[in-house]
XYZ file of N, CA, C and O in Angstrom:
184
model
N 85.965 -10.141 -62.122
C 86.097 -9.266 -60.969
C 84.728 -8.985 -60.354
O 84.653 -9.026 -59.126
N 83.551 -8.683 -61.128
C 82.074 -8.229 -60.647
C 81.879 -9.355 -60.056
O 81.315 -9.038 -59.009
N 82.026 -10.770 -60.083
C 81.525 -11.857 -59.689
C 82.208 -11.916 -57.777
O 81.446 -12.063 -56.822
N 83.409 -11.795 -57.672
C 84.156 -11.484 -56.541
C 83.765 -10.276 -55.885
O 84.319 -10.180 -54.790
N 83.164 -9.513 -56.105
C 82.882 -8.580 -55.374
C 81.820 -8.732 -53.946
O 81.049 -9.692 -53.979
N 81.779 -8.041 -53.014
C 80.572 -8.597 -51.991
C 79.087 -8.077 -52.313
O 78.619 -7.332 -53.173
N 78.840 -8.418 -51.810
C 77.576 -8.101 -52.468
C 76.598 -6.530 -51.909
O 75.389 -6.531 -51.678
N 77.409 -5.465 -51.812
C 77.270 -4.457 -51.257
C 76.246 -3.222 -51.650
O 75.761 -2.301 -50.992
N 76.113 -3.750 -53.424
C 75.580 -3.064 -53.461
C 74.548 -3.805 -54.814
O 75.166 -4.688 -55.408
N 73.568 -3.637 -55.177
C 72.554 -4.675 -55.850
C 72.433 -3.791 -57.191
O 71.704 -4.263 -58.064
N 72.742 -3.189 -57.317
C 73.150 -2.661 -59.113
C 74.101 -3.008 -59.680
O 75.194 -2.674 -59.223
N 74.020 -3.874 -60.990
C 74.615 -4.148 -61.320
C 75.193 -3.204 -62.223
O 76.377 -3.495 -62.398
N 74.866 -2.256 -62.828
C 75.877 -1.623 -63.539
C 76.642 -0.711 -62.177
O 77.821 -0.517 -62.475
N 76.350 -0.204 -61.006
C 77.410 0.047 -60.428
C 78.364 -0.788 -59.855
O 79.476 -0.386 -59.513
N 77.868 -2.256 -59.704
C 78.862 -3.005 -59.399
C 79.963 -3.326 -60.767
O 81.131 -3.666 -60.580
N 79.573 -3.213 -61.646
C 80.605 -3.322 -62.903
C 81.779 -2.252 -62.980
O 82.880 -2.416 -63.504
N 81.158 -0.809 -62.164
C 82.098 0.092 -62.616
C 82.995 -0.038 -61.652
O 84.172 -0.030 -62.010
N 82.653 -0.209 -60.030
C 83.213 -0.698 -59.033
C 84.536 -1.738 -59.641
O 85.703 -1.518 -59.318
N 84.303 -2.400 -60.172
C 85.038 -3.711 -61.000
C 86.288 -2.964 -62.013
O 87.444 -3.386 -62.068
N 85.945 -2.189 -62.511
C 86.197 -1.613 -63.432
C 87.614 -0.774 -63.284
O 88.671 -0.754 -63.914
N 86.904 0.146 -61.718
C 88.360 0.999 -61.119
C 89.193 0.460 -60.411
O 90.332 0.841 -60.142
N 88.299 -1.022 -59.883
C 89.762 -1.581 -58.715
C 90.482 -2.297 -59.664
O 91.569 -2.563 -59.150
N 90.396 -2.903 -61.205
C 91.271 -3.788 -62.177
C 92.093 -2.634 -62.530
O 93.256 -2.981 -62.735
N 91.905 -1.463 -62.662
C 92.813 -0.606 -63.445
C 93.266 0.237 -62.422
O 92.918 0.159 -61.244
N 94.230 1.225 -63.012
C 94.773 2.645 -61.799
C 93.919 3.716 -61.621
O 94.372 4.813 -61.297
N 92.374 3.475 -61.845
C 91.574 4.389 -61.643
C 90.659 4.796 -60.057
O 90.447 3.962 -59.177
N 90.281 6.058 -60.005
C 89.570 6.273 -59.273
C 87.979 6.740 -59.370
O 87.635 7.749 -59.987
N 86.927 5.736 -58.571
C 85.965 6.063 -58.977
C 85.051 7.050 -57.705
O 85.009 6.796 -56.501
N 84.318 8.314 -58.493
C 83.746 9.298 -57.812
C 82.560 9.311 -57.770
O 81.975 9.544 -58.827
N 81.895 9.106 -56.742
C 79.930 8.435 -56.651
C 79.817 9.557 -55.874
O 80.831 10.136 -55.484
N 78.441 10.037 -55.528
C 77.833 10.400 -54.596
C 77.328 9.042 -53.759
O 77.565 9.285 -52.575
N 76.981 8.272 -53.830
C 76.602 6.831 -53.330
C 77.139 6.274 -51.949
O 78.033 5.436 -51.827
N 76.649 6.703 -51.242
C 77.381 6.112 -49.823
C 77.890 4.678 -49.771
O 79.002 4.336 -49.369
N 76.662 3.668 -50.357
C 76.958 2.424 -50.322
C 77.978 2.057 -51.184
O 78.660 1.075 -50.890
N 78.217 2.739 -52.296
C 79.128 2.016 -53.214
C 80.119 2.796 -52.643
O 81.072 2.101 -52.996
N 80.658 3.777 -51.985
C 81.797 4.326 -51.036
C 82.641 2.955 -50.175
O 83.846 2.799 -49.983
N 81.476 2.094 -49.778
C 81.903 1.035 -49.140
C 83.268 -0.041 -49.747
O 84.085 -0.732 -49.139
N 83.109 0.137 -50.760
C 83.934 -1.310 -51.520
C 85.265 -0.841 -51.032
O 85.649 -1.317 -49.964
N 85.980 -0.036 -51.610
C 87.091 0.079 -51.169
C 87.495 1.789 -51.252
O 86.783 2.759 -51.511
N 88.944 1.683 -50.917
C 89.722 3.418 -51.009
C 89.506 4.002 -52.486
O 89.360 5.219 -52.598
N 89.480 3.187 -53.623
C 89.386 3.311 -54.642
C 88.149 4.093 -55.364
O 88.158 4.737 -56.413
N 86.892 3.776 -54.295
C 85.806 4.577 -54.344
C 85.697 5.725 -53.414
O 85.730 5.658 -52.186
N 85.557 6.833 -54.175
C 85.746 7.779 -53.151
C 84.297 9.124 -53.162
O 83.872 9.892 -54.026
N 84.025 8.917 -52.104
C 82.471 9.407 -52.226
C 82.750 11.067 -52.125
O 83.537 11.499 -51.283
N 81.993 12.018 -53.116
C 81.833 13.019 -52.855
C 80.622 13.622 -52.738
O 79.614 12.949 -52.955
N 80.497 15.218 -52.317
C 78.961 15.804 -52.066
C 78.917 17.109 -52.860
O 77.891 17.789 -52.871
């Protein structure tokens, strides 16, 4: 899944977790604007 991803954001351990919530029924909560980008699944808070 990390390999398919775009290339949005250049950390790789946040791109793993990114990976992580769209394979499963999870939701992931960043402050991270950029990693907000990937999908609905990331959901940015402040």
């Amino acid at each position: 899944m990390v390999a398919i991803l775009p290339a949005i954001h250049n950390d790789p351990f946040d791109r793993m977790l990114v990976a992580q919530a769209l394979s499963g029924p999870f939701r992931l909560l960043t402050a991270d604007s950029i990693m907000a980008k990937y999908s609905d699944v990331v959901q940015l808070v402040t």
